[in-house]
mmCIF file of C-alpha atoms in Angstrom:
data_model
loop_
_atom_site.group_PDB
_atom_site.id
_atom_site.type_symbol
_atom_site.label_atom_id
_atom_site.label_comp_id
_atom_site.label_asym_id
_atom_site.label_seq_id
_atom_site.Cartn_x
_atom_site.Cartn_y
_atom_site.Cartn_z
ATOM 1 C CA MET A 1 149.377 181.827 233.126
ATOM 2 C CA SER A 2 146.068 183.390 234.413
ATOM 3 C CA GLY A 3 143.797 183.943 231.753
ATOM 4 C CA SER A 4 142.249 187.158 233.659
ATOM 5 C CA ASN A 5 145.021 189.103 232.068
ATOM 6 C CA ILE A 6 144.024 188.490 228.314
ATOM 7 C CA GLN A 7 141.750 191.105 226.416
ATOM 8 C CA PRO A 8 140.334 190.294 223.257
ATOM 9 C CA PRO A 9 141.457 191.072 220.029
ATOM 10 C CA VAL A 10 138.314 193.505 219.579
ATOM 11 C CA THR A 11 135.510 195.603 222.064
ATOM 12 C CA GLN A 12 132.193 194.880 221.387
ATOM 13 C CA GLU A 13 132.641 198.960 219.548
ATOM 14 C CA ASP A 14 133.814 196.566 216.776
ATOM 15 C CA ILE A 15 131.550 193.655 216.876
ATOM 16 C CA ASN A 16 128.808 195.781 216.605
ATOM 17 C CA LYS A 17 130.309 198.058 214.111
ATOM 18 C CA TYR A 18 130.461 195.123 212.354
ATOM 19 C CA GLU A 19 127.252 193.245 212.166
ATOM 20 C CA GLU A 20 125.535 196.279 211.637
ATOM 21 C CA GLY A 21 127.992 196.431 208.380
ATOM 22 C CA TRP A 22 126.817 192.557 207.709
ATOM 23 C CA THR A 23 123.676 193.669 207.685
ATOM 24 C CA ARG A 24 123.530 196.486 205.757
ATOM 25 C CA GLU A 25 125.820 194.675 202.743
ATOM 26 C CA MET A 26 123.994 191.452 202.635
ATOM 27 C CA MET A 27 120.942 193.804 201.946
ATOM 28 C CA LYS A 28 122.448 195.204 198.916
ATOM 29 C CA TYR A 29 123.503 191.779 197.834
ATOM 30 C CA TRP A 30 120.482 190.521 197.610
ATOM 31 C CA ARG A 31 119.528 193.713 195.602
ATOM 32 C CA GLU A 32 122.262 193.367 193.439
ATOM 33 C CA ARG A 33 121.211 189.496 192.903
ATOM 34 C CA LEU A 34 118.041 190.864 192.044
ATOM 35 C CA MET A 35 118.593 193.814 188.683
ATOM 36 C CA LYS A 36 121.032 190.674 187.798
ATOM 37 C CA MET A 37 118.294 188.441 187.787
ATOM 38 C CA LYS A 38 116.252 191.193 185.713
ATOM 39 C CA VAL A 39 113.519 190.582 188.237
ATOM 40 C CA TYR A 40 113.091 194.676 188.612
ATOM 41 C CA ARG A 41 109.683 195.771 186.966
ATOM 42 C CA THR A 42 107.420 198.132 189.579
ATOM 43 C CA GLY A 43 110.491 198.156 192.681
ATOM 44 C CA LYS A 44 108.021 196.484 195.153
ATOM 45 C CA LEU A 45 110.220 193.378 195.799
ATOM 46 C CA TYR A 46 113.524 195.546 195.567
ATOM 47 C CA SER A 47 112.177 197.846 198.263
ATOM 48 C CA SER A 48 111.155 195.695 200.771
ATOM 49 C CA ILE A 49 114.318 193.783 201.580
ATOM 50 C CA SER A 50 115.008 195.034 205.357
ATOM 51 C CA GLY A 51 117.390 193.984 207.300
ATOM 52 C CA HIS A 52 117.337 194.476 211.460
ATOM 53 C CA ARG A 53 119.836 192.748 214.307
ATOM 54 C CA THR A 54 119.271 191.522 217.395
ATOM 55 C CA GLN A 55 121.965 191.330 219.642
ATOM 56 C CA GLY A 56 122.191 188.951 222.782
ATOM 57 C CA SER A 57 123.603 185.216 222.796
ATOM 58 C CA PRO A 58 123.760 184.788 220.153
ATOM 59 C CA THR A 59 123.007 187.578 217.954
ATOM 60 C CA LEU A 60 120.376 187.846 215.746
ATOM 61 C CA ILE A 61 120.534 189.399 212.246
ATOM 62 C CA GLU A 62 116.986 188.766 210.000
ATOM 63 C CA HIS A 63 116.918 189.822 206.242
ATOM 64 C CA ARG A 64 112.865 189.900 205.052
ATOM 65 C CA PHE A 65 111.092 190.390 201.643
ATOM 66 C CA ALA A 66 108.173 190.275 200.070
ATOM 67 C CA TYR A 67 107.638 186.705 199.983
ATOM 68 C CA TYR A 68 105.587 186.438 196.540
ATOM 69 C CA GLY A 69 108.953 187.055 194.569
ATOM 70 C CA ILE A 70 110.014 183.361 196.256
ATOM 71 C CA TYR A 71 106.697 182.105 194.758
ATOM 72 C CA VAL A 72 107.056 184.290 191.821
ATOM 73 C CA ALA A 73 111.030 183.094 191.254
ATOM 74 C CA LEU A 74 109.873 179.550 191.401
ATOM 75 C CA GLY A 75 106.260 179.697 189.216
ATOM 76 C CA THR A 76 104.448 178.122 191.399
ATOM 77 C CA GLY A 77 100.467 177.963 191.030
ATOM 78 C CA LYS A 78 98.057 177.093 187.886
ATOM 79 C CA GLY A 79 99.140 178.114 185.022
ATOM 80 C CA TYR A 80 102.569 179.804 185.998
ATOM 81 C CA LYS A 81 105.595 179.079 185.280
ATOM 82 C CA ARG A 82 109.650 179.934 186.367
ATOM 83 C CA GLY A 83 110.305 182.765 184.135
ATOM 84 C CA ASN A 84 107.112 184.446 183.781
ATOM 85 C CA GLY A 85 108.805 188.025 184.810
ATOM 86 C CA GLY A 86 105.998 188.151 187.518
ATOM 87 C CA ASP A 87 102.832 188.745 185.493
ATOM 88 C CA LEU A 88 100.460 187.256 187.859
ATOM 89 C CA LYS A 89 96.963 187.878 185.919
ATOM 90 C CA PHE A 90 95.309 186.429 188.584
ATOM 91 C CA LEU A 91 95.659 189.801 190.645
ATOM 92 C CA GLU A 92 94.542 192.036 187.572
ATOM 93 C CA ASP A 93 89.908 190.838 188.862
ATOM 94 C CA TRP A 94 91.976 190.131 192.797
ATOM 95 C CA LYS A 95 88.864 192.131 193.757
ATOM 96 C CA THR A 96 85.526 190.791 192.523
ATOM 97 C CA ASN A 97 86.770 187.262 191.991
ATOM 98 C CA ASN A 98 89.405 186.221 194.937
ATOM 99 C CA LYS A 99 89.438 182.423 193.995
ATOM 100 C CA HIS A 100 92.007 181.922 192.653
ATOM 101 C CA ARG A 101 95.145 180.719 195.436
ATOM 102 C CA LYS A 102 94.312 179.512 199.095
#
């Protein structure tokens, strides 16, 4: 039995549609998670979520978001703890005093 007559069960177009759908669904998933965690205040983190697909071998699907969200969620930094709602008081005077974080 020769393998040359075997057709793949899906076309490249089907694969592309699946990957594009996966990219969109993961963006939707993370936005829903943010809403469930009740971290939606200004919408900046929510709207910063993006997805990008790069075809190749292997295909790469990346999702990105504003990095400050990680640090706020983990409560890092002097005087801040997890669950502070993203209120970073040091940003209030960042133009006149930028020595808060390095």
